[in-house]
Amino acid sequence: GPKVLQIPSHQIIDMGQMVTLNCDPVSNHLYFYWYKQILGQQMEFLVNFYNGKVMEKSKLFKDQFSVERPDGSYFTLKIQPTALEDSAVYFCASSWGGQDTQYFGPGTRLLVL
Amino acid sequence: QQQVRQSPQSLTVWEGETAILNCSYEDSTFDYFPWYHQFPGESPALLIAIRPVSNKKEDGRFTIFFNKREKKFSLHIADSQPGDSATYFCAASGGGSAKLIFGEGTKLTVSS
């Protein structure tokens, strides 16, 4: 099936540093998403992005978070500065339309020390 | 309220049995209900989904039963196989929103 790629697969950083998570969505998809999964729990929606704009965001999408997709390149999630509670697996997803199947990437495992 | 509740938290069945996973929701604007499965260390993958125009959706051994009045939906896995062992998440979206609200997950173990 369609593949979403995420880089890096793992990231360890010190609290207070900046981190950028990269997502390469399915090529013809128009909607992009980030979800956060803490070990053993369900995925929780962070944000979705369409046509260069944030469409929706949850209360988990703190002021320290930002997303962009400059010129059709990677869809990125930036956290600046990071906090201990940001440690989680971050999944990127994409879909063609807003109500279509969302395809998930393999996740980036972020550990903030 | 935008929550999706899932049960049981874990389930063990014998090979060949039918596994039944349950979900419920509260938001009546939800109109899309997918089930994803996730193997350890891998990404969630769509298994099957239903929209409430029908109350049943089948795909091979996997069937979703949907009860709009009670706001419940379930996944039945017939003839369960050890390879079905994974964590299963139900989800819901709707009301003009594209975000998926996930349940807490059911860890299914199929013993041979």
mmCIF file with all atom_site columns, N, CA, C and O in Angstrom, chain A residues 42 44, chain B residues 1-9 21-27 30 33-35 70-75 88-92 101-106:
data_model
loop_
_atom_site.group_PDB
_atom_site.id
_atom_site.type_symbol
_atom_site.label_atom_id
_atom_site.label_alt_id
_atom_site.label_comp_id
_atom_site.label_asym_id
_atom_site.label_entity_id
_atom_site.label_seq_id
_atom_site.pdbx_PDB_ins_code
_atom_site.Cartn_x
_atom_site.Cartn_y
_atom_site.Cartn_z
_atom_site.occupancy
_atom_site.B_iso_or_equiv
_atom_site.pdbx_formal_charge
_atom_site.auth_seq_id
_atom_site.auth_comp_id
_atom_site.auth_asym_id
_atom_site.auth_atom_id
_atom_site.pdbx_PDB_model_num
ATOM 1   N N  . GLN A 1 42  ? -3.019  4.899  23.519 1.00 0.00 ? 42  GLN A N  1
ATOM 2   C CA . GLN A 1 42  ? -3.523  5.126  22.161 1.00 0.00 ? 42  GLN A CA 1
ATOM 3   C C  . GLN A 1 42  ? -2.873  6.343  21.551 1.00 0.00 ? 42  GLN A C  1
ATOM 4   O O  . GLN A 1 42  ? -2.300  7.177  22.238 1.00 0.00 ? 42  GLN A O  1
ATOM 5   N N  . GLU A 1 44  ? -2.828  9.934  19.947 1.00 0.00 ? 44  GLU A N  1
ATOM 6   C CA . GLU A 1 44  ? -3.624  11.146 20.166 1.00 0.00 ? 44  GLU A CA 1
ATOM 7   C C  . GLU A 1 44  ? -3.285  12.170 19.088 1.00 0.00 ? 44  GLU A C  1
ATOM 8   O O  . GLU A 1 44  ? -2.120  12.422 18.800 1.00 0.00 ? 44  GLU A O  1
ATOM 9   N N  . GLN B 2 1   ? -19.237 14.647 23.675 1.00 0.00 ? 1   GLN B N  1
ATOM 10  C CA . GLN B 2 1   ? -17.824 14.619 24.040 1.00 0.00 ? 1   GLN B CA 1
ATOM 11  C C  . GLN B 2 1   ? -17.087 13.713 23.066 1.00 0.00 ? 1   GLN B C  1
ATOM 12  O O  . GLN B 2 1   ? -17.577 12.655 22.697 1.00 0.00 ? 1   GLN B O  1
ATOM 13  N N  . GLN B 2 2   ? -15.893 14.149 22.642 1.00 0.00 ? 2   GLN B N  1
ATOM 14  C CA . GLN B 2 2   ? -15.180 13.397 21.626 1.00 0.00 ? 2   GLN B CA 1
ATOM 15  C C  . GLN B 2 2   ? -14.275 12.354 22.254 1.00 0.00 ? 2   GLN B C  1
ATOM 16  O O  . GLN B 2 2   ? -13.071 12.563 22.376 1.00 0.00 ? 2   GLN B O  1
ATOM 17  N N  . GLN B 2 3   ? -14.877 11.231 22.650 1.00 0.00 ? 3   GLN B N  1
ATOM 18  C CA . GLN B 2 3   ? -14.093 10.119 23.179 1.00 0.00 ? 3   GLN B CA 1
ATOM 19  C C  . GLN B 2 3   ? -14.556 8.840  22.512 1.00 0.00 ? 3   GLN B C  1
ATOM 20  O O  . GLN B 2 3   ? -15.719 8.701  22.120 1.00 0.00 ? 3   GLN B O  1
ATOM 21  N N  . VAL B 2 4   ? -13.624 7.917  22.406 1.00 0.00 ? 4   VAL B N  1
ATOM 22  C CA . VAL B 2 4   ? -13.934 6.589  21.916 1.00 0.00 ? 4   VAL B CA 1
ATOM 23  C C  . VAL B 2 4   ? -13.427 5.612  22.968 1.00 0.00 ? 4   VAL B C  1
ATOM 24  O O  . VAL B 2 4   ? -12.256 5.667  23.348 1.00 0.00 ? 4   VAL B O  1
ATOM 25  N N  . ARG B 2 5   ? -14.319 4.759  23.431 1.00 0.00 ? 5   ARG B N  1
ATOM 26  C CA . ARG B 2 5   ? -13.961 3.800  24.473 1.00 0.00 ? 5   ARG B CA 1
ATOM 27  C C  . ARG B 2 5   ? -13.846 2.420  23.857 1.00 0.00 ? 5   ARG B C  1
ATOM 28  O O  . ARG B 2 5   ? -14.685 2.031  23.029 1.00 0.00 ? 5   ARG B O  1
ATOM 29  N N  . GLN B 2 6   ? -12.846 1.678  24.265 1.00 0.00 ? 6   GLN B N  1
ATOM 30  C CA . GLN B 2 6   ? -12.572 0.380  23.666 1.00 0.00 ? 6   GLN B CA 1
ATOM 31  C C  . GLN B 2 6   ? -12.410 -0.667 24.754 1.00 0.00 ? 6   GLN B C  1
ATOM 32  O O  . GLN B 2 6   ? -11.821 -0.406 25.793 1.00 0.00 ? 6   GLN B O  1
ATOM 33  N N  . SER B 2 7   ? -12.934 -1.858 24.476 1.00 0.00 ? 7   SER B N  1
ATOM 34  C CA . SER B 2 7   ? -12.775 -2.969 25.420 1.00 0.00 ? 7   SER B CA 1
ATOM 35  C C  . SER B 2 7   ? -12.757 -4.291 24.655 1.00 0.00 ? 7   SER B C  1
ATOM 36  O O  . SER B 2 7   ? -13.280 -4.361 23.530 1.00 0.00 ? 7   SER B O  1
ATOM 37  N N  . PRO B 2 8   ? -12.191 -5.336 25.207 1.00 0.00 ? 8   PRO B N  1
ATOM 38  C CA . PRO B 2 8   ? -11.394 -5.337 26.440 1.00 0.00 ? 8   PRO B CA 1
ATOM 39  C C  . PRO B 2 8   ? -10.004 -4.753 26.193 1.00 0.00 ? 8   PRO B C  1
ATOM 40  O O  . PRO B 2 8   ? -9.633  -4.512 25.048 1.00 0.00 ? 8   PRO B O  1
ATOM 41  N N  . GLN B 2 9   ? -9.263  -4.531 27.232 1.00 0.00 ? 9   GLN B N  1
ATOM 42  C CA . GLN B 2 9   ? -7.900  -4.020 27.117 1.00 0.00 ? 9   GLN B CA 1
ATOM 43  C C  . GLN B 2 9   ? -6.991  -5.082 26.515 1.00 0.00 ? 9   GLN B C  1
ATOM 44  O O  . GLN B 2 9   ? -6.082  -4.785 25.749 1.00 0.00 ? 9   GLN B O  1
ATOM 45  N N  . LEU B 2 21  ? -13.940 -7.522 19.447 1.00 0.00 ? 21  LEU B N  1
ATOM 46  C CA . LEU B 2 21  ? -13.401 -6.314 20.045 1.00 0.00 ? 21  LEU B CA 1
ATOM 47  C C  . LEU B 2 21  ? -14.490 -5.240 19.965 1.00 0.00 ? 21  LEU B C  1
ATOM 48  O O  . LEU B 2 21  ? -15.145 -5.105 18.930 1.00 0.00 ? 21  LEU B O  1
ATOM 49  N N  . ASN B 2 22  ? -14.652 -4.496 21.034 1.00 0.00 ? 22  ASN B N  1
ATOM 50  C CA . ASN B 2 22  ? -15.777 -3.570 21.137 1.00 0.00 ? 22  ASN B CA 1
ATOM 51  C C  . ASN B 2 22  ? -15.354 -2.117 21.309 1.00 0.00 ? 22  ASN B C  1
ATOM 52  O O  . ASN B 2 22  ? -14.367 -1.828 21.993 1.00 0.00 ? 22  ASN B O  1
ATOM 53  N N  . CYS B 2 23  ? -16.143 -1.227 20.711 1.00 0.00 ? 23  CYS B N  1
ATOM 54  C CA . CYS B 2 23  ? -15.921 0.209  20.879 1.00 0.00 ? 23  CYS B CA 1
ATOM 55  C C  . CYS B 2 23  ? -17.251 0.930  21.010 1.00 0.00 ? 23  CYS B C  1
ATOM 56  O O  . CYS B 2 23  ? -18.267 0.472  20.486 1.00 0.00 ? 23  CYS B O  1
ATOM 57  N N  . SER B 2 24  ? -17.218 2.058  21.697 1.00 0.00 ? 24  SER B N  1
ATOM 58  C CA . SER B 2 24  ? -18.397 2.912  21.814 1.00 0.00 ? 24  SER B CA 1
ATOM 59  C C  . SER B 2 24  ? -17.964 4.359  21.711 1.00 0.00 ? 24  SER B C  1
ATOM 60  O O  . SER B 2 24  ? -16.797 4.689  21.929 1.00 0.00 ? 24  SER B O  1
ATOM 61  N N  . TYR B 2 25  ? -18.901 5.221  21.362 1.00 0.00 ? 25  TYR B N  1
ATOM 62  C CA . TYR B 2 25  ? -18.592 6.640  21.191 1.00 0.00 ? 25  TYR B CA 1
ATOM 63  C C  . TYR B 2 25  ? -19.769 7.452  21.686 1.00 0.00 ? 25  TYR B C  1
ATOM 64  O O  . TYR B 2 25  ? -20.857 6.936  21.938 1.00 0.00 ? 25  TYR B O  1
ATOM 65  N N  . GLU B 2 26  ? -19.547 8.751  21.804 1.00 0.00 ? 26  GLU B N  1
ATOM 66  C CA . GLU B 2 26  ? -20.606 9.633  22.305 1.00 0.00 ? 26  GLU B CA 1
ATOM 67  C C  . GLU B 2 26  ? -21.026 10.688 21.292 1.00 0.00 ? 26  GLU B C  1
ATOM 68  O O  . GLU B 2 26  ? -22.179 11.114 21.274 1.00 0.00 ? 26  GLU B O  1
ATOM 69  N N  . ASP B 2 27  ? -20.093 11.111 20.466 1.00 0.00 ? 27  ASP B N  1
ATOM 70  C CA . ASP B 2 27  ? -20.350 12.216 19.545 1.00 0.00 ? 27  ASP B CA 1
ATOM 71  C C  . ASP B 2 27  ? -21.177 11.729 18.358 1.00 0.00 ? 27  ASP B C  1
ATOM 72  O O  . ASP B 2 27  ? -20.691 10.967 17.525 1.00 0.00 ? 27  ASP B O  1
ATOM 73  N N  . PHE B 2 30  ? -19.976 11.804 14.553 1.00 0.00 ? 30  PHE B N  1
ATOM 74  C CA . PHE B 2 30  ? -18.998 10.872 13.979 1.00 0.00 ? 30  PHE B CA 1
ATOM 75  C C  . PHE B 2 30  ? -19.668 10.094 12.851 1.00 0.00 ? 30  PHE B C  1
ATOM 76  O O  . PHE B 2 30  ? -20.796 9.613  12.989 1.00 0.00 ? 30  PHE B O  1
ATOM 77  N N  . PHE B 2 33  ? -15.703 5.174  10.863 1.00 0.00 ? 33  PHE B N  1
ATOM 78  C CA . PHE B 2 33  ? -15.227 4.344  11.960 1.00 0.00 ? 33  PHE B CA 1
ATOM 79  C C  . PHE B 2 33  ? -14.241 3.299  11.427 1.00 0.00 ? 33  PHE B C  1
ATOM 80  O O  . PHE B 2 33  ? -14.641 2.225  10.980 1.00 0.00 ? 33  PHE B O  1
ATOM 81  N N  . PRO B 2 34  ? -12.958 3.588  11.477 1.00 0.00 ? 34  PRO B N  1
ATOM 82  C CA . PRO B 2 34  ? -11.964 2.613  11.017 1.00 0.00 ? 34  PRO B CA 1
ATOM 83  C C  . PRO B 2 34  ? -11.403 1.782  12.153 1.00 0.00 ? 34  PRO B C  1
ATOM 84  O O  . PRO B 2 34  ? -11.448 2.189  13.326 1.00 0.00 ? 34  PRO B O  1
ATOM 85  N N  . TRP B 2 35  ? -10.895 0.631  11.794 1.00 0.00 ? 35  TRP B N  1
ATOM 86  C CA . TRP B 2 35  ? -10.114 -0.189 12.718 1.00 0.00 ? 35  TRP B CA 1
ATOM 87  C C  . TRP B 2 35  ? -8.700  -0.285 12.151 1.00 0.00 ? 35  TRP B C  1
ATOM 88  O O  . TRP B 2 35  ? -8.514  -0.588 10.976 1.00 0.00 ? 35  TRP B O  1
ATOM 89  N N  . GLU B 2 70  ? -27.208 2.673  19.541 1.00 0.00 ? 70  GLU B N  1
ATOM 90  C CA . GLU B 2 70  ? -26.485 2.516  20.800 1.00 0.00 ? 70  GLU B CA 1
ATOM 91  C C  . GLU B 2 70  ? -25.080 3.136  20.742 1.00 0.00 ? 70  GLU B C  1
ATOM 92  O O  . GLU B 2 70  ? -24.366 3.108  21.741 1.00 0.00 ? 70  GLU B O  1
ATOM 93  N N  . LYS B 2 71  ? -24.708 3.664  19.588 1.00 0.00 ? 71  LYS B N  1
ATOM 94  C CA . LYS B 2 71  ? -23.380 4.264  19.406 1.00 0.00 ? 71  LYS B CA 1
ATOM 95  C C  . LYS B 2 71  ? -22.277 3.264  19.770 1.00 0.00 ? 71  LYS B C  1
ATOM 96  O O  . LYS B 2 71  ? -21.366 3.564  20.553 1.00 0.00 ? 71  LYS B O  1
ATOM 97  N N  . LYS B 2 72  ? -22.402 2.104  19.186 1.00 0.00 ? 72  LYS B N  1
ATOM 98  C CA . LYS B 2 72  ? -21.411 1.057  19.426 1.00 0.00 ? 72  LYS B CA 1
ATOM 99  C C  . LYS B 2 72  ? -21.002 0.421  18.100 1.00 0.00 ? 72  LYS B C  1
ATOM 100 O O  . LYS B 2 72  ? -21.814 0.347  17.170 1.00 0.00 ? 72  LYS B O  1
ATOM 101 N N  . PHE B 2 73  ? -19.775 -0.038 18.030 1.00 0.00 ? 73  PHE B N  1
ATOM 102 C CA . PHE B 2 73  ? -19.337 -0.815 16.880 1.00 0.00 ? 73  PHE B CA 1
ATOM 103 C C  . PHE B 2 73  ? -18.302 -1.820 17.337 1.00 0.00 ? 73  PHE B C  1
ATOM 104 O O  . PHE B 2 73  ? -17.586 -1.595 18.325 1.00 0.00 ? 73  PHE B O  1
ATOM 105 N N  . SER B 2 74  ? -18.264 -2.931 16.646 1.00 0.00 ? 74  SER B N  1
ATOM 106 C CA . SER B 2 74  ? -17.378 -4.004 17.059 1.00 0.00 ? 74  SER B CA 1
ATOM 107 C C  . SER B 2 74  ? -16.677 -4.607 15.847 1.00 0.00 ? 74  SER B C  1
ATOM 108 O O  . SER B 2 74  ? -17.169 -4.537 14.724 1.00 0.00 ? 74  SER B O  1
ATOM 109 N N  . LEU B 2 75  ? -15.533 -5.193 16.134 1.00 0.00 ? 75  LEU B N  1
ATOM 110 C CA . LEU B 2 75  ? -14.754 -5.908 15.117 1.00 0.00 ? 75  LEU B CA 1
ATOM 111 C C  . LEU B 2 75  ? -14.759 -7.384 15.481 1.00 0.00 ? 75  LEU B C  1
ATOM 112 O O  . LEU B 2 75  ? -14.403 -7.741 16.603 1.00 0.00 ? 75  LEU B O  1
ATOM 113 N N  . TYR B 2 88  ? -5.102  -3.765 18.432 1.00 0.00 ? 88  TYR B N  1
ATOM 114 C CA . TYR B 2 88  ? -6.128  -3.260 17.543 1.00 0.00 ? 88  TYR B CA 1
ATOM 115 C C  . TYR B 2 88  ? -6.714  -1.969 18.135 1.00 0.00 ? 88  TYR B C  1
ATOM 116 O O  . TYR B 2 88  ? -7.076  -1.926 19.308 1.00 0.00 ? 88  TYR B O  1
ATOM 117 N N  . PHE B 2 89  ? -6.781  -0.954 17.292 1.00 0.00 ? 89  PHE B N  1
ATOM 118 C CA . PHE B 2 89  ? -7.350  0.322  17.708 1.00 0.00 ? 89  PHE B CA 1
ATOM 119 C C  . PHE B 2 89  ? -8.582  0.623  16.872 1.00 0.00 ? 89  PHE B C  1
ATOM 120 O O  . PHE B 2 89  ? -8.525  0.583  15.641 1.00 0.00 ? 89  PHE B O  1
ATOM 121 N N  . CYS B 2 90  ? -9.683  0.948  17.526 1.00 0.00 ? 90  CYS B N  1
ATOM 122 C CA . CYS B 2 90  ? -10.799 1.520  16.809 1.00 0.00 ? 90  CYS B CA 1
ATOM 123 C C  . CYS B 2 90  ? -10.616 3.041  16.812 1.00 0.00 ? 90  CYS B C  1
ATOM 124 O O  . CYS B 2 90  ? -9.853  3.588  17.619 1.00 0.00 ? 90  CYS B O  1
ATOM 125 N N  . ALA B 2 91  ? -11.289 3.698  15.898 1.00 0.00 ? 91  ALA B N  1
ATOM 126 C CA . ALA B 2 91  ? -11.187 5.154  15.814 1.00 0.00 ? 91  ALA B CA 1
ATOM 127 C C  . ALA B 2 91  ? -12.483 5.704  15.236 1.00 0.00 ? 91  ALA B C  1
ATOM 128 O O  . ALA B 2 91  ? -13.320 4.944  14.725 1.00 0.00 ? 91  ALA B O  1
ATOM 129 N N  . ALA B 2 92  ? -12.619 7.004  15.330 1.00 0.00 ? 92  ALA B N  1
ATOM 130 C CA . ALA B 2 92  ? -13.803 7.660  14.787 1.00 0.00 ? 92  ALA B CA 1
ATOM 131 C C  . ALA B 2 92  ? -13.437 9.067  14.356 1.00 0.00 ? 92  ALA B C  1
ATOM 132 O O  . ALA B 2 92  ? -12.524 9.685  14.901 1.00 0.00 ? 92  ALA B O  1
ATOM 133 N N  . ILE B 2 101 ? -10.075 10.114 16.282 1.00 0.00 ? 101 ILE B N  1
ATOM 134 C CA . ILE B 2 101 ? -10.069 9.921  17.728 1.00 0.00 ? 101 ILE B CA 1
ATOM 135 C C  . ILE B 2 101 ? -9.941  8.425  17.956 1.00 0.00 ? 101 ILE B C  1
ATOM 136 O O  . ILE B 2 101 ? -10.824 7.658  17.531 1.00 0.00 ? 101 ILE B O  1
ATOM 137 N N  . PHE B 2 102 ? -8.852  8.009  18.608 1.00 0.00 ? 102 PHE B N  1
ATOM 138 C CA . PHE B 2 102 ? -8.578  6.595  18.776 1.00 0.00 ? 102 PHE B CA 1
ATOM 139 C C  . PHE B 2 102 ? -9.073  6.081  20.122 1.00 0.00 ? 102 PHE B C  1
ATOM 140 O O  . PHE B 2 102 ? -9.068  6.799  21.130 1.00 0.00 ? 102 PHE B O  1
ATOM 141 N N  . GLY B 2 103 ? -9.471  4.802  20.139 1.00 0.00 ? 103 GLY B N  1
ATOM 142 C CA . GLY B 2 103 ? -9.733  4.111  21.386 1.00 0.00 ? 103 GLY B CA 1
ATOM 143 C C  . GLY B 2 103 ? -8.432  3.725  22.052 1.00 0.00 ? 103 GLY B C  1
ATOM 144 O O  . GLY B 2 103 ? -7.342  3.937  21.507 1.00 0.00 ? 103 GLY B O  1
ATOM 145 N N  . GLU B 2 104 ? -8.574  3.111  23.237 1.00 0.00 ? 104 GLU B N  1
ATOM 146 C CA . GLU B 2 104 ? -7.389  2.806  24.043 1.00 0.00 ? 104 GLU B CA 1
ATOM 147 C C  . GLU B 2 104 ? -6.616  1.591  23.552 1.00 0.00 ? 104 GLU B C  1
ATOM 148 O O  . GLU B 2 104 ? -5.501  1.343  24.006 1.00 0.00 ? 104 GLU B O  1
ATOM 149 N N  . GLY B 2 105 ? -7.210  0.822  22.659 1.00 0.00 ? 105 GLY B N  1
ATOM 150 C CA . GLY B 2 105 ? -6.524  -0.336 22.097 1.00 0.00 ? 105 GLY B CA 1
ATOM 151 C C  . GLY B 2 105 ? -6.876  -1.629 22.796 1.00 0.00 ? 105 GLY B C  1
ATOM 152 O O  . GLY B 2 105 ? -7.157  -1.648 24.000 1.00 0.00 ? 105 GLY B O  1
ATOM 153 N N  . THR B 2 106 ? -6.874  -2.713 22.028 1.00 0.00 ? 106 THR B N  1
ATOM 154 C CA . THR B 2 106 ? -7.042  -4.072 22.554 1.00 0.00 ? 106 THR B CA 1
ATOM 155 C C  . THR B 2 106 ? -5.861  -4.894 22.092 1.00 0.00 ? 106 THR B C  1
ATOM 156 O O  . THR B 2 106 ? -5.615  -5.006 20.889 1.00 0.00 ? 106 THR B O  1
#
